[in-house]
């Protein structure tokens, strides 16, 4: 599955990388709620072909955007009628969760990953985008290799 291609096509189709605008274009409802489980921060439910994203109500805006992007990733990558996904803190190991995390990172950092000349202080940018560092580091090697390729290409063009 080429997640970068899916992100790029979604942005191109709707002419935006704004998470909430994309969710709106796809007619997915966002609702806020207090979950009983303390480690549950968000949930995607697809009921009768309609998408619903539920987000814990007491989160900061940047982390909330990450969670919405993550659930949008499940919607785009793993769509199936009458299915649900939960974002539980500290659970990043399944293939579907890694794919949704990669989707969220690529969407939230689309400009940075495609306009890299020199990417310094990546941790600051990642935190600013609301991406948990553990999630970033779980996918860092794959994305970092792509970043290095872009940097090498840019450097060779400067010569």
Coordinates of C-alpha atoms in Angstrom, one line a residue:
X1 CA 0.0 0.0 0.0
X2 CA 1.5 3.3 -1.0
X3 CA 0.3 5.7 1.7
X4 CA 2.2 8.7 0.4
X5 CA 0.4 8.3 -2.9
X6 CA -3.0 8.1 -1.1
X7 CA -2.2 11.3 0.9
X8 CA -1.0 13.1 -2.2
X9 CA -4.2 12.2 -4.2
X10 CA -6.5 13.2 -1.3
X11 CA -4.8 16.6 -1.1
X12 CA -4.9 17.1 -4.9
X13 CA -8.5 16.0 -5.1
X14 CA -9.8 18.5 -2.5
X15 CA -7.0 21.1 -2.9
X16 CA -6.3 21.2 0.8
X17 CA -4.2 19.5 3.4
X18 CA -6.3 21.0 6.2
X19 CA -7.5 18.0 8.3
X20 CA -10.9 19.4 9.2
X21 CA -11.6 20.6 5.6
X22 CA -10.8 17.1 4.3
X23 CA -13.0 15.5 6.9
X24 CA -15.8 17.9 5.9
X25 CA -15.3 17.1 2.2
X26 CA -15.6 13.4 3.0
X27 CA -18.8 14.0 5.1
X28 CA -17.3 12.6 8.3
X29 CA -18.8 13.9 11.5
X30 CA -16.5 14.9 14.4
X31 CA -17.9 14.7 17.8
X32 CA -16.3 15.3 21.2
X33 CA -16.8 13.0 24.2
X34 CA -15.3 11.8 27.4
X35 CA -14.3 8.2 27.1
X36 CA -14.4 6.0 30.2
X37 CA -11.2 4.3 29.3
X38 CA -8.3 6.7 30.3
X39 CA -6.0 5.6 27.4
X40 CA -8.7 6.0 24.7
X41 CA -8.2 9.3 22.9
X42 CA -10.2 8.8 19.7
X43 CA -12.4 6.4 17.8
X44 CA -13.5 6.1 14.1
X45 CA -16.9 4.4 13.5
X46 CA -18.4 3.7 10.2
X47 CA -22.1 3.0 10.5
X48 CA -24.2 2.5 7.4
X49 CA -21.4 3.9 5.2
X50 CA -21.3 7.1 7.3
X51 CA -18.0 8.0 9.1
X52 CA -17.9 9.4 12.7
X53 CA -14.8 10.4 14.5
X54 CA -15.0 10.7 18.2
X55 CA -12.3 12.7 20.0
X56 CA -11.6 13.1 23.7
X57 CA -12.9 16.5 24.6
X58 CA -10.0 17.7 26.8
X59 CA -7.0 17.6 24.4
X60 CA -4.9 20.3 23.0
X61 CA -5.6 21.4 19.4
X62 CA -2.4 20.0 17.8
X63 CA -2.8 16.5 19.3
X64 CA -6.5 16.6 18.4
X65 CA -5.5 17.3 14.8
X66 CA -3.2 14.3 14.9
X67 CA -5.9 12.1 16.2
X68 CA -8.4 13.3 13.5
X69 CA -5.7 12.7 10.8
X70 CA -5.0 9.2 12.3
X71 CA -8.7 8.3 12.2
X72 CA -9.0 9.8 8.7
X73 CA -6.2 7.5 7.8
X74 CA -8.2 4.5 8.9
X75 CA -11.2 5.8 6.9
X76 CA -9.2 6.3 3.7
X77 CA -6.9 3.2 4.0
X78 CA -9.1 0.7 5.8
X79 CA -12.7 1.6 4.9
X80 CA -15.3 -1.1 5.4
X81 CA -18.9 -0.7 6.2
X82 CA -19.8 -1.0 9.9
X83 CA -16.2 -1.1 11.3
X84 CA -14.6 0.8 14.1
X85 CA -11.1 1.7 15.2
X86 CA -9.9 3.0 18.6
X87 CA -6.7 5.1 19.2
X88 CA -5.3 3.8 22.4
X89 CA -2.2 5.5 23.8
X90 CA 0.8 3.2 23.8
X91 CA -0.6 0.9 21.1
X92 CA 1.2 1.5 17.8
X93 CA 2.3 -2.0 16.9
X94 CA -0.4 -3.5 14.6
X95 CA -0.1 -3.0 10.9
X96 CA -3.3 -1.1 10.6
X97 CA -2.3 1.3 13.4
X98 CA 1.1 1.9 11.9
X99 CA -0.5 2.6 8.5
X100 CA -3.0 5.1 10.1
X101 CA -0.1 6.8 12.0
X102 CA 2.0 7.0 8.8
X103 CA -1.0 8.5 7.0
X104 CA -1.4 11.1 9.7
X105 CA 2.3 12.0 9.7
X106 CA 2.4 12.3 6.0
X107 CA -0.7 14.5 5.9
X108 CA 0.2 16.7 8.8
X109 CA 3.8 17.2 7.6
X110 CA 3.0 17.2 3.9
X111 CA 4.6 20.6 3.2
X112 CA 7.7 19.9 5.3
X113 CA 8.3 16.5 3.8
X114 CA 7.9 17.8 0.2
X115 CA 9.8 21.1 0.5
X116 CA 12.9 19.9 2.5
X117 CA 16.1 21.6 1.9
X118 CA 17.5 21.1 5.4
X119 CA 15.3 19.7 8.1
X120 CA 16.7 20.8 11.4
X121 CA 15.1 20.3 14.8
X122 CA 12.6 17.7 13.5
X123 CA 11.4 16.9 17.1
X124 CA 10.2 20.5 17.4
X125 CA 8.3 20.3 14.1
X126 CA 6.8 16.9 15.1
X127 CA 5.6 18.2 18.5
X128 CA 4.3 21.4 16.9
X129 CA 2.1 19.2 14.6
X130 CA 0.8 17.3 17.6
X131 CA 2.4 14.0 16.6
X132 CA 3.4 12.0 19.7
X133 CA 7.2 11.4 19.6
X134 CA 6.7 7.7 20.2
X135 CA 4.6 7.6 17.0
X136 CA 7.2 9.6 15.1
X137 CA 10.0 7.3 16.2
X138 CA 8.0 4.2 15.4
X139 CA 8.0 5.4 11.7
X140 CA 11.0 7.6 11.8
X141 CA 13.4 5.3 10.0
X142 CA 11.1 4.8 7.0
X143 CA 10.2 8.5 6.6
X144 CA 13.7 9.7 7.5
X145 CA 15.2 7.7 4.6
X146 CA 12.8 9.4 2.2
X147 CA 13.8 12.8 3.7
X148 CA 17.4 12.0 3.2
X149 CA 16.7 11.1 -0.5
X150 CA 15.0 14.5 -1.0
X151 CA 17.8 16.3 0.7
X152 CA 20.4 14.5 -1.5
X153 CA 18.4 15.4 -4.6
X154 CA 18.2 19.0 -3.6
X155 CA 21.9 19.1 -2.8
X156 CA 22.8 17.6 -6.1
X157 CA 20.7 20.3 -7.9
X158 CA 22.6 23.1 -6.1
X159 CA 26.0 21.9 -7.5

